[in-house]
mmCIF file of C-alpha atoms in Angstrom:
data_model
loop_
_atom_site.group_PDB
_atom_site.id
_atom_site.type_symbol
_atom_site.label_atom_id
_atom_site.label_comp_id
_atom_site.label_asym_id
_atom_site.label_seq_id
_atom_site.Cartn_x
_atom_site.Cartn_y
_atom_site.Cartn_z
ATOM 1 C CA MET U 647 -22.298 -17.276 21.949
ATOM 2 C CA TYR U 648 -20.259 -18.629 19.038
ATOM 3 C CA ARG U 649 -16.491 -18.836 19.433
ATOM 4 C CA VAL U 650 -14.889 -17.775 16.146
ATOM 5 C CA LEU U 651 -11.273 -18.214 15.073
ATOM 6 C CA LEU U 652 -10.184 -15.959 12.181
ATOM 7 C CA LEU U 653 -7.143 -17.246 10.256
ATOM 8 C CA TYR U 654 -5.054 -15.814 7.420
ATOM 9 C CA GLN U 655 -1.521 -15.918 6.026
ATOM 10 C CA LYS U 656 -1.037 -12.149 6.520
ATOM 11 C CA LYS U 657 -3.546 -9.563 7.687
ATOM 12 C CA ILE U 658 -3.883 -7.817 4.334
ATOM 13 C CA PRO U 659 -6.791 -5.465 3.389
ATOM 14 C CA SER U 660 -8.804 -8.416 1.999
ATOM 15 C CA VAL U 661 -8.845 -9.980 5.471
ATOM 16 C CA ILE U 662 -9.847 -6.718 7.140
ATOM 17 C CA LEU U 663 -12.609 -5.777 4.689
ATOM 18 C CA CYS U 664 -14.107 -9.251 4.147
ATOM 19 C CA ALA U 665 -14.055 -10.616 7.699
ATOM 20 C CA SER U 666 -12.095 -8.837 10.416
ATOM 21 C CA ILE U 667 -14.184 -5.639 10.597
ATOM 22 C CA GLN U 668 -17.457 -7.593 10.688
ATOM 23 C CA LEU U 669 -16.246 -10.076 13.308
ATOM 24 C CA GLU U 670 -14.786 -7.392 15.573
ATOM 25 C CA TYR U 671 -18.102 -5.531 15.435
ATOM 26 C CA LEU U 672 -20.003 -8.720 16.348
ATOM 27 C CA GLN U 673 -17.647 -9.289 19.269
ATOM 28 C CA ASN U 674 -18.269 -5.733 20.506
ATOM 29 C CA CYS U 675 -22.005 -6.526 20.319
ATOM 30 C CA GLN U 676 -21.285 -9.652 22.449
ATOM 31 C CA LEU U 677 -22.675 -11.969 19.780
ATOM 32 C CA ILE U 678 -19.414 -13.877 19.311
ATOM 33 C CA LYS U 679 -16.078 -14.389 21.017
ATOM 34 C CA LEU U 680 -13.277 -13.738 18.532
ATOM 35 C CA GLU U 681 -9.697 -15.008 18.310
ATOM 36 C CA GLU U 682 -7.411 -14.445 15.331
ATOM 37 C CA ASN U 683 -3.974 -15.530 14.181
ATOM 38 C CA SER U 684 -1.810 -16.366 11.203
ATOM 39 C CA ILE U 685 -2.452 -19.910 9.991
ATOM 40 C CA PHE U 686 1.257 -20.599 10.547
ATOM 41 C CA HIS U 687 1.155 -19.549 14.221
ATOM 42 C CA VAL U 688 -2.218 -20.911 15.323
ATOM 43 C CA THR U 689 -2.208 -22.619 18.732
ATOM 44 C CA ARG U 690 -3.857 -25.777 19.971
ATOM 45 C CA LYS U 691 -5.777 -23.776 22.583
ATOM 46 C CA GLN U 692 -7.261 -21.495 19.900
ATOM 47 C CA CYS U 693 -8.402 -24.538 17.909
ATOM 48 C CA MET U 694 -9.851 -26.283 20.961
ATOM 49 C CA LEU U 695 -11.861 -23.244 22.050
ATOM 50 C CA SER U 696 -13.376 -22.432 18.645
ATOM 51 C CA ASP U 697 -16.719 -23.477 17.170
ATOM 52 C CA ILE U 698 -16.216 -21.744 13.819
ATOM 53 C CA ILE U 699 -13.020 -21.232 11.803
ATOM 54 C CA VAL U 700 -13.012 -18.441 9.204
ATOM 55 C CA LEU U 701 -10.106 -18.784 6.754
ATOM 56 C CA VAL U 702 -9.471 -15.896 4.335
ATOM 57 C CA ARG U 703 -7.619 -16.371 1.001
ATOM 58 C CA GLY U 704 -6.095 -19.721 1.920
ATOM 59 C CA SER U 705 -4.118 -21.248 -0.933
ATOM 60 C CA THR U 706 -1.466 -23.614 0.427
ATOM 61 C CA LYS U 707 -1.372 -27.368 0.941
ATOM 62 C CA SER U 708 -0.693 -26.609 4.617
ATOM 63 C CA GLU U 709 -4.037 -24.816 4.906
ATOM 64 C CA SER U 710 -5.939 -27.611 3.152
ATOM 65 C CA ILE U 711 -4.426 -30.142 5.606
ATOM 66 C CA PHE U 712 -5.385 -27.892 8.522
ATOM 67 C CA VAL U 713 -8.996 -27.460 7.333
ATOM 68 C CA GLU U 714 -9.392 -31.195 6.699
ATOM 69 C CA ARG U 715 -8.204 -31.960 10.237
ATOM 70 C CA MET U 716 -10.386 -29.259 11.826
ATOM 71 C CA LYS U 717 -13.478 -30.689 10.160
ATOM 72 C CA LYS U 718 -12.679 -34.089 11.654
ATOM 73 C CA TRP U 719 -12.489 -32.372 15.024
ATOM 74 C CA GLY U 720 -16.005 -30.969 14.555
ATOM 75 C CA LYS U 721 -15.231 -27.378 13.585
ATOM 76 C CA TYR U 722 -17.489 -25.394 11.234
ATOM 77 C CA ILE U 723 -15.361 -24.061 8.360
ATOM 78 C CA VAL U 724 -15.955 -20.806 6.471
ATOM 79 C CA TYR U 725 -13.614 -20.163 3.520
ATOM 80 C CA VAL U 726 -13.516 -16.594 2.158
ATOM 81 C CA LEU U 727 -12.130 -15.527 -1.243
ATOM 82 C CA ASP U 728 -12.294 -12.038 -2.732
ATOM 83 C CA ASP U 729 -10.447 -12.958 -5.968
ATOM 84 C CA ASP U 730 -10.615 -15.826 -8.440
ATOM 85 C CA LEU U 731 -7.270 -17.336 -7.418
ATOM 86 C CA LEU U 732 -7.519 -20.008 -10.129
ATOM 87 C CA ASN U 733 -7.387 -17.384 -12.897
ATOM 88 C CA ILE U 734 -4.697 -14.893 -11.865
ATOM 89 C CA PRO U 735 -3.562 -12.961 -15.009
ATOM 90 C CA SER U 736 -0.027 -13.452 -16.336
ATOM 91 C CA TYR U 737 0.983 -9.807 -15.705
ATOM 92 C CA SER U 738 0.315 -10.198 -11.967
ATOM 93 C CA SER U 739 3.372 -10.593 -9.736
ATOM 94 C CA SER U 740 1.741 -13.643 -8.096
ATOM 95 C CA SER U 741 0.740 -15.450 -11.312
ATOM 96 C CA VAL U 742 3.658 -17.946 -11.223
ATOM 97 C CA TYR U 743 2.726 -19.002 -7.697
ATOM 98 C CA PHE U 744 -0.993 -19.439 -8.433
ATOM 99 C CA LYS U 745 -0.303 -21.462 -11.570
ATOM 100 C CA GLU U 746 1.414 -24.208 -9.571
ATOM 101 C CA ASN U 747 -0.669 -27.391 -9.524
ATOM 102 C CA ALA U 748 -0.222 -27.836 -5.769
ATOM 103 C CA VAL U 749 -1.643 -24.350 -5.135
ATOM 104 C CA ARG U 750 -4.555 -24.788 -7.539
ATOM 105 C CA ASP U 751 -5.422 -28.174 -6.026
ATOM 106 C CA SER U 752 -5.337 -26.649 -2.534
ATOM 107 C CA VAL U 753 -7.734 -23.819 -3.466
ATOM 108 C CA VAL U 754 -10.223 -26.293 -4.995
ATOM 109 C CA LYS U 755 -9.934 -28.576 -1.961
ATOM 110 C CA LEU U 756 -10.532 -25.669 0.436
ATOM 111 C CA ILE U 757 -13.707 -24.673 -1.427
ATOM 112 C CA ARG U 758 -14.907 -28.307 -1.327
ATOM 113 C CA GLU U 759 -14.043 -28.898 2.338
ATOM 114 C CA ALA U 760 -15.612 -25.688 3.647
ATOM 115 C CA ASP U 761 -19.084 -25.789 5.163
ATOM 116 C CA VAL U 762 -19.581 -22.337 3.644
ATOM 117 C CA PHE U 763 -17.682 -20.775 0.743
ATOM 118 C CA ALA U 764 -18.124 -16.993 0.999
ATOM 119 C CA ALA U 765 -17.157 -14.296 -1.519
ATOM 120 C CA PRO U 766 -18.160 -10.693 -2.267
ATOM 121 C CA SER U 767 -18.493 -11.533 -5.984
ATOM 122 C CA GLU U 768 -21.630 -13.235 -7.310
ATOM 123 C CA ILE U 769 -19.650 -14.338 -10.371
ATOM 124 C CA ILE U 770 -17.100 -16.262 -8.257
ATOM 125 C CA LEU U 771 -19.931 -17.948 -6.368
ATOM 126 C CA ARG U 772 -21.735 -18.949 -9.567
ATOM 127 C CA LYS U 773 -18.475 -20.223 -11.037
ATOM 128 C CA TYR U 774 -17.734 -22.591 -8.169
ATOM 129 C CA LYS U 775 -21.242 -23.308 -6.853
ATOM 130 C CA SER U 776 -20.947 -27.002 -7.770
ATOM 131 C CA LEU U 777 -18.152 -27.369 -5.196
ATOM 132 C CA GLY U 778 -20.292 -26.613 -2.146
ATOM 133 C CA LYS U 779 -22.590 -24.239 -0.252
ATOM 134 C CA HIS U 780 -21.873 -20.591 -1.003
ATOM 135 C CA VAL U 781 -22.873 -17.233 0.517
ATOM 136 C CA LEU U 782 -22.506 -13.678 -0.806
ATOM 137 C CA ILE U 783 -20.824 -11.248 1.573
ATOM 138 C CA LYS U 784 -20.094 -7.506 1.469
ATOM 139 C CA GLU U 785 -16.941 -5.634 2.331
ATOM 140 C CA ALA U 786 -17.635 -3.299 5.257
ATOM 141 C CA VAL U 787 -16.260 0.231 5.585
ATOM 142 C CA GLU U 788 -16.514 3.298 7.766
ATOM 143 C CA VAL U 789 -17.668 6.366 5.812
ATOM 144 C CA PHE U 790 -15.786 9.695 5.998
ATOM 145 C CA ASN U 791 -17.580 12.806 4.716
ATOM 146 C CA ILE U 792 -14.532 14.905 3.810
ATOM 147 C CA PRO U 793 -15.085 18.481 2.509
ATOM 148 C CA HIS U 794 -14.008 18.856 -1.133
ATOM 149 C CA ASN U 795 -12.803 21.794 -3.215
ATOM 150 C CA ILE U 796 -13.051 24.324 -0.402
ATOM 151 C CA GLY U 797 -10.668 27.190 -1.070
ATOM 152 C CA ARG U 798 -8.662 25.190 -3.614
ATOM 153 C CA LYS U 799 -7.822 26.255 -7.135
ATOM 154 C CA LYS U 800 -6.704 22.771 -8.191
ATOM 155 C CA VAL U 801 -8.707 19.634 -8.905
ATOM 156 C CA ARG U 802 -7.169 16.522 -7.363
ATOM 157 C CA LEU U 803 -7.163 13.239 -9.283
ATOM 158 C CA GLY U 804 -5.905 10.045 -7.681
ATOM 159 C CA PHE U 805 -5.393 6.335 -8.106
ATOM 160 C CA ALA U 806 -4.893 3.809 -5.291
ATOM 161 C CA GLY U 807 -4.019 0.172 -5.937
ATOM 162 C CA SER U 808 -1.351 -2.514 -5.884
ATOM 163 C CA VAL U 809 1.677 -2.648 -8.177
ATOM 164 C CA ASP U 810 -0.156 -5.284 -10.284
ATOM 165 C CA ARG U 811 -2.443 -2.514 -11.548
ATOM 166 C CA THR U 812 0.454 -0.540 -13.091
ATOM 167 C CA TYR U 813 0.120 -2.118 -16.537
ATOM 168 C CA GLU U 814 -3.592 -1.304 -16.828
ATOM 169 C CA PHE U 815 -3.093 2.230 -15.484
ATOM 170 C CA GLU U 816 -0.322 3.012 -17.971
ATOM 171 C CA SER U 817 -2.014 1.362 -20.953
ATOM 172 C CA ILE U 818 -5.359 3.091 -20.475
ATOM 173 C CA LEU U 819 -4.477 6.432 -18.873
ATOM 174 C CA SER U 820 -0.932 7.613 -19.643
ATOM 175 C CA LYS U 821 -1.875 9.582 -22.796
ATOM 176 C CA VAL U 822 -5.175 10.767 -21.299
ATOM 177 C CA LEU U 823 -3.459 12.252 -18.245
ATOM 178 C CA HIS U 824 -0.839 13.913 -20.438
ATOM 179 C CA ASP U 825 -3.588 15.563 -22.540
ATOM 180 C CA LEU U 826 -5.383 16.769 -19.397
ATOM 181 C CA LYS U 827 -2.176 18.181 -17.922
ATOM 182 C CA GLN U 828 -1.600 20.122 -21.132
ATOM 183 C CA LYS U 829 -5.134 21.555 -21.066
ATOM 184 C CA TYR U 830 -5.341 22.368 -17.359
ATOM 185 C CA ASN U 831 -1.822 23.633 -16.817
ATOM 186 C CA GLY U 832 -1.423 24.325 -13.090
ATOM 187 C CA LYS U 833 -5.053 23.529 -12.246
ATOM 188 C CA LEU U 834 -4.727 19.765 -11.969
ATOM 189 C CA MET U 835 -2.924 17.610 -9.414
ATOM 190 C CA ILE U 836 -2.530 13.864 -10.063
ATOM 191 C CA GLU U 837 -1.368 11.424 -7.375
ATOM 192 C CA CYS U 838 -0.902 7.659 -7.111
ATOM 193 C CA ILE U 839 -0.765 5.343 -4.112
ATOM 194 C CA GLY U 840 0.832 1.923 -4.569
ATOM 195 C CA ILE U 841 2.189 2.375 -8.102
ATOM 196 C CA THR U 842 4.832 4.500 -9.851
ATOM 197 C CA PRO U 843 3.803 4.625 -13.526
ATOM 198 C CA ALA U 844 7.008 5.218 -15.494
ATOM 199 C CA SER U 845 5.274 5.938 -18.808
ATOM 200 C CA CYS U 846 3.424 8.931 -17.325
ATOM 201 C CA GLY U 847 6.687 10.818 -16.887
ATOM 202 C CA GLY U 848 6.174 14.191 -15.229
ATOM 203 C CA ASP U 849 2.382 14.077 -15.474
ATOM 204 C CA ILE U 850 2.077 12.444 -12.033
ATOM 205 C CA ASP U 851 2.701 15.027 -9.326
ATOM 206 C CA ARG U 852 3.304 12.611 -6.477
ATOM 207 C CA CYS U 853 3.512 8.861 -5.874
ATOM 208 C CA PHE U 854 3.171 7.197 -2.484
ATOM 209 C CA ASP U 855 4.407 3.713 -1.603
ATOM 210 C CA TYR U 856 1.943 0.895 -1.048
ATOM 211 C CA GLN U 857 0.813 1.041 2.581
ATOM 212 C CA ASP U 858 1.330 -2.257 4.414
ATOM 213 C CA SER U 859 -0.706 -0.969 7.353
ATOM 214 C CA TYR U 860 -4.385 -0.592 6.479
ATOM 215 C CA LEU U 861 -4.843 2.074 9.171
ATOM 216 C CA GLU U 862 -1.981 4.103 7.701
ATOM 217 C CA TYR U 863 -3.573 3.739 4.262
ATOM 218 C CA ILE U 864 -6.873 5.114 5.618
ATOM 219 C CA GLU U 865 -5.088 8.097 7.160
ATOM 220 C CA LEU U 866 -3.221 8.788 3.926
ATOM 221 C CA MET U 867 -6.437 8.667 1.879
ATOM 222 C CA LYS U 868 -8.124 11.077 4.299
ATOM 223 C CA GLN U 869 -5.227 13.506 3.969
ATOM 224 C CA ARG U 870 -5.132 13.454 0.139
ATOM 225 C CA LYS U 871 -8.693 14.810 -0.267
ATOM 226 C CA TRP U 872 -9.015 13.652 -3.871
ATOM 227 C CA ASP U 873 -11.968 14.956 -5.867
ATOM 228 C CA ILE U 874 -11.878 12.241 -8.542
ATOM 229 C CA GLY U 875 -10.693 8.634 -8.287
ATOM 230 C CA LEU U 876 -9.439 6.631 -11.272
ATOM 231 C CA ALA U 877 -10.370 2.973 -11.790
ATOM 232 C CA PRO U 878 -9.074 1.678 -15.151
ATOM 233 C CA LEU U 879 -9.555 -2.042 -15.739
ATOM 234 C CA PHE U 880 -9.219 -4.446 -18.663
ATOM 235 C CA PRO U 881 -11.998 -6.978 -19.317
ATOM 236 C CA SER U 882 -10.815 -10.480 -18.374
ATOM 237 C CA GLU U 883 -12.033 -13.656 -16.727
ATOM 238 C CA PHE U 884 -10.102 -12.751 -13.589
ATOM 239 C CA ASN U 885 -11.177 -9.099 -13.414
ATOM 240 C CA CYS U 886 -14.882 -9.812 -13.873
ATOM 241 C CA CYS U 887 -14.718 -11.939 -10.702
ATOM 242 C CA LYS U 888 -13.211 -9.111 -8.668
ATOM 243 C CA TYR U 889 -15.226 -7.097 -6.193
ATOM 244 C CA PHE U 890 -16.031 -3.465 -7.058
ATOM 245 C CA ASN U 891 -13.609 -2.540 -4.297
ATOM 246 C CA LYS U 892 -12.575 0.785 -5.855
ATOM 247 C CA TYR U 893 -16.169 2.033 -5.598
ATOM 248 C CA ILE U 894 -16.222 1.299 -1.867
ATOM 249 C CA GLU U 895 -12.690 2.582 -1.235
ATOM 250 C CA TYR U 896 -13.146 5.836 -3.158
ATOM 251 C CA GLY U 897 -16.752 6.405 -2.207
ATOM 252 C CA ARG U 898 -16.208 6.145 1.549
ATOM 253 C CA PHE U 899 -14.043 9.295 1.293
ATOM 254 C CA GLY U 900 -16.539 11.127 -0.915
ATOM 255 C CA ILE U 901 -14.337 10.635 -3.989
ATOM 256 C CA ILE U 902 -16.169 10.463 -7.333
ATOM 257 C CA GLY U 903 -14.951 7.420 -9.251
ATOM 258 C CA ILE U 904 -14.513 7.073 -12.997
ATOM 259 C CA TYR U 905 -14.558 3.389 -13.893
ATOM 260 C CA SER U 906 -13.881 1.298 -16.980
ATOM 261 C CA ASP U 907 -17.200 0.049 -18.351
ATOM 262 C CA VAL U 908 -16.414 -3.604 -17.612
ATOM 263 C CA LEU U 909 -17.351 -6.061 -14.889
ATOM 264 C CA PRO U 910 -17.355 -5.798 -11.919
ATOM 265 C CA TYR U 911 -17.908 -2.018 -12.163
ATOM 266 C CA SER U 912 -20.638 -2.184 -14.818
ATOM 267 C CA GLY U 913 -22.626 -4.410 -12.449
ATOM 268 C CA LYS U 914 -22.615 -1.793 -9.673
ATOM 269 C CA ILE U 915 -22.149 1.690 -11.136
ATOM 270 C CA ILE U 916 -25.146 3.530 -12.572
ATOM 271 C CA ASP U 917 -23.539 5.993 -14.957
ATOM 272 C CA GLY U 918 -24.124 9.568 -13.839
ATOM 273 C CA VAL U 919 -25.743 8.527 -10.533
ATOM 274 C CA ASN U 920 -23.111 6.917 -8.288
ATOM 275 C CA GLY U 921 -20.095 7.269 -10.573
ATOM 276 C CA ILE U 922 -19.037 7.478 -14.205
ATOM 277 C CA LEU U 923 -18.617 4.506 -16.564
ATOM 278 C CA VAL U 924 -16.381 4.902 -19.638
ATOM 279 C CA LYS U 925 -15.193 2.763 -22.525
ATOM 280 C CA ASN U 926 -11.481 1.994 -22.500
ATOM 281 C CA THR U 927 -10.585 4.499 -25.192
ATOM 282 C CA ARG U 928 -8.443 7.629 -24.971
ATOM 283 C CA GLU U 929 -11.352 9.791 -26.178
ATOM 284 C CA ALA U 930 -13.913 8.393 -23.706
ATOM 285 C CA TRP U 931 -11.652 8.756 -20.675
ATOM 286 C CA PHE U 932 -10.580 12.282 -21.678
ATOM 287 C CA SER U 933 -14.177 13.402 -22.247
ATOM 288 C CA ALA U 934 -15.434 12.024 -18.906
ATOM 289 C CA LEU U 935 -12.560 13.466 -16.896
ATOM 290 C CA ASP U 936 -12.734 16.796 -18.716
ATOM 291 C CA LYS U 937 -16.430 17.162 -17.851
ATOM 292 C CA LEU U 938 -15.863 16.487 -14.137
ATOM 293 C CA ILE U 939 -12.782 18.716 -13.910
ATOM 294 C CA GLN U 940 -14.608 21.620 -15.539
ATOM 295 C CA ASP U 941 -17.587 21.199 -13.222
ATOM 296 C CA GLN U 942 -15.333 21.043 -10.154
ATOM 297 C CA LEU U 943 -13.519 24.229 -11.216
ATOM 298 C CA ASN U 944 -16.853 26.010 -11.821
ATOM 299 C CA GLY U 945 -18.508 25.379 -8.462
ATOM 300 C CA GLY U 946 -18.971 21.617 -8.549
ATOM 301 C CA ASN U 947 -22.784 21.359 -8.637
ATOM 302 C CA TYR U 948 -22.782 18.108 -10.639
ATOM 303 C CA CYS U 949 -19.879 16.707 -8.619
ATOM 304 C CA ASP U 950 -21.676 17.525 -5.370
ATOM 305 C CA PHE U 951 -24.772 15.673 -6.637
ATOM 306 C CA LEU U 952 -22.685 12.576 -7.461
ATOM 307 C CA ARG U 953 -20.822 12.742 -4.160
ATOM 308 C CA GLU U 954 -24.064 12.921 -2.204
ATOM 309 C CA ARG U 955 -25.524 9.869 -4.001
ATOM 310 C CA ILE U 956 -22.315 7.863 -3.476
ATOM 311 C CA LEU U 957 -22.074 8.582 0.261
ATOM 312 C CA GLU U 958 -25.782 7.798 0.625
ATOM 313 C CA ASP U 959 -25.419 4.410 -1.084
ATOM 314 C CA ILE U 960 -22.319 3.342 0.837
ATOM 315 C CA SER U 961 -23.728 4.469 4.196
ATOM 316 C CA GLU U 962 -26.927 2.523 3.542
ATOM 317 C CA HIS U 963 -25.519 -0.712 2.095
ATOM 318 C CA TYR U 964 -21.868 -1.064 3.164
ATOM 319 C CA SER U 965 -21.725 0.286 6.707
ATOM 320 C CA VAL U 966 -20.027 -1.900 9.320
ATOM 321 C CA ASP U 967 -23.212 -2.621 11.303
ATOM 322 C CA LYS U 968 -25.162 -3.570 8.161
ATOM 323 C CA CYS U 969 -22.465 -5.883 6.748
ATOM 324 C CA ALA U 970 -21.696 -7.435 10.146
ATOM 325 C CA GLY U 971 -25.399 -8.186 10.693
ATOM 326 C CA GLU U 972 -25.620 -9.916 7.308
ATOM 327 C CA PHE U 973 -22.424 -11.881 8.010
ATOM 328 C CA TYR U 974 -23.924 -13.114 11.277
ATOM 329 C CA ASP U 975 -27.347 -13.974 9.834
ATOM 330 C CA ASP U 976 -26.162 -15.579 6.591
ATOM 331 C CA ILE U 977 -23.069 -17.421 7.815
ATOM 332 C CA LEU U 978 -22.564 -17.701 11.565
ATOM 333 C CA LYS U 979 -26.176 -18.425 12.534
ATOM 334 C CA GLU U 980 -26.153 -21.264 10.011
ATOM 335 C CA CYS U 981 -23.434 -22.984 12.035
ATOM 336 C CA CYS U 982 -24.790 -26.325 13.151
ATOM 337 C CA LYS U 983 -23.453 -26.766 16.646
ATOM 338 C CA ARG U 984 -21.401 -29.890 16.331
ATOM 339 C CA GLU U 985 -19.979 -32.015 19.016
ATOM 340 C CA SER U 986 -16.349 -30.917 18.934
ATOM 341 C CA ARG U 987 -13.761 -33.543 19.672
ATOM 342 C CA ASN U 988 -10.987 -32.692 22.052
ATOM 343 C CA VAL U 989 -7.961 -31.612 20.020
ATOM 344 C CA GLY U 990 -5.353 -34.055 21.261
ATOM 345 C CA ALA U 991 -1.867 -32.666 21.805
ATOM 346 C CA VAL U 992 -0.128 -35.447 19.844
ATOM 347 C CA GLU U 993 -2.540 -35.192 16.896
ATOM 348 C CA PHE U 994 -2.279 -31.396 16.846
ATOM 349 C CA TYR U 995 1.518 -31.282 16.860
ATOM 350 C CA ILE U 996 1.763 -34.000 14.187
ATOM 351 C CA MET U 997 -0.506 -31.827 12.042
ATOM 352 C CA LEU U 998 1.602 -28.740 12.846
ATOM 353 C CA PHE U 999 4.761 -30.613 11.890
ATOM 354 C CA LYS U 1000 3.211 -31.532 8.522
ATOM 355 C CA ILE U 1001 2.178 -27.908 7.923
ATOM 356 C CA TRP U 1002 5.656 -26.568 8.639
ATOM 357 C CA PHE U 1003 7.411 -29.335 6.719
ATOM 358 C CA ILE U 1004 5.269 -28.645 3.626
ATOM 359 C CA ARG U 1005 5.779 -24.892 3.992
ATOM 360 C CA ILE U 1006 9.566 -25.231 4.225
ATOM 361 C CA TYR U 1007 9.731 -27.864 1.462
ATOM 362 C CA TYR U 1008 7.640 -25.937 -1.074
ATOM 363 C CA GLY U 1009 9.156 -22.587 -0.094
ATOM 364 C CA GLY U 1010 12.684 -23.967 -0.472
ATOM 365 C CA LEU U 1011 11.817 -25.650 -3.764
ATOM 366 C CA ARG U 1012 10.420 -22.402 -5.182
ATOM 367 C CA ARG U 1013 13.497 -20.427 -4.144
ATOM 368 C CA PHE U 1014 15.759 -23.127 -5.637
ATOM 369 C CA CYS U 1015 13.875 -23.043 -8.955
ATOM 370 C CA ARG U 1016 14.245 -19.249 -9.106
ATOM 371 C CA LEU U 1017 18.051 -19.398 -8.899
ATOM 372 C CA PRO U 1018 19.606 -18.047 -12.151
ATOM 373 C CA MET U 1019 21.766 -21.167 -12.601
ATOM 374 C CA VAL U 1020 18.748 -23.483 -12.271
ATOM 375 C CA LYS U 1021 16.696 -21.355 -14.699
ATOM 376 C CA LYS U 1022 19.580 -21.532 -17.166
ATOM 377 C CA LEU U 1023 19.805 -25.326 -16.922
ATOM 378 C CA VAL U 1024 16.042 -25.724 -17.351
ATOM 379 C CA SER U 1025 16.150 -23.402 -20.368
ATOM 380 C CA ARG U 1026 18.957 -25.410 -22.000
ATOM 381 C CA ARG U 1027 17.136 -28.685 -21.348
ATOM 382 C CA THR U 1028 13.967 -27.291 -22.921
ATOM 383 C CA LYS U 1029 15.878 -26.238 -26.065
ATOM 384 C CA ILE U 1030 17.411 -29.707 -26.400
#
């Protein structure tokens, strides 16, 4: 039985969908013994007792030092990324952080040092295949077959995503949603989770805060009972490397997704079979949404067909048991049992000291550089 240590900075949805769900399932099947912790609170005992270390979305110098040391101690390293962290777009709230040279160097080093670099995007894997062995993984989800449009006179549209998606949502959909609200006065409800699009004015009926707890997010999505899910996206180097997460997240609740006809969605969605693909124009989005809304209001035969195909596909290809089995076969079984060195107390705590020193140093430096007075001085110096 392999002993697996799952590490992360924070247990965000990426960690849960890309690794935690699969590993917990494998532990319940008694195929592995699982421990997990934040990289900044990992213990010597956890390191000593592990054969395999799975690190999700690592990006700091501290994590690259940790991985380098663990390899010397005979641990098998799996590094998981669900985004192209080296190409974060400028409108993202984290773009300043990921443009720092120290962060970029750490991400590259982690890909190189890992025994296996795993990602749910084939494009990310192709992009960085020269840096080491890579394996394609799938995000695993539980499927909920929620009844739709039973006894309701309104069609429910929804969007769920992080605040970084606000710009795309407003740019692509604000006028479209306004036009639809005008046409279907009183018959359309539009909701957002995670964003509050200011430019949509009164066209959004309700906005919910981003849910820090993934379980609370699942419960909220089950309660909303959306008929149609919105997935606007601009074409970009970063976005094409994303996973088609919206398809999985909407589809598991029986929500029919309408997606921008760009990667990654165009690589997964078959238009009119498991979702709707549209060009990023006001006319295309209005036409696609109008067709689905009308069908839903008139009995929903076409919508029911789409919903059935979507639930079928997700149940067959993205169920927890299926994805966990592939994770075990493609990654964990490949682990060459190495002769692990004993993790000496002195060595471990020297490493821990380095990790914390670097974290405090870089964290303090970033906060210092963000001070208004410092920004002003830097700006003046640049002008001179």
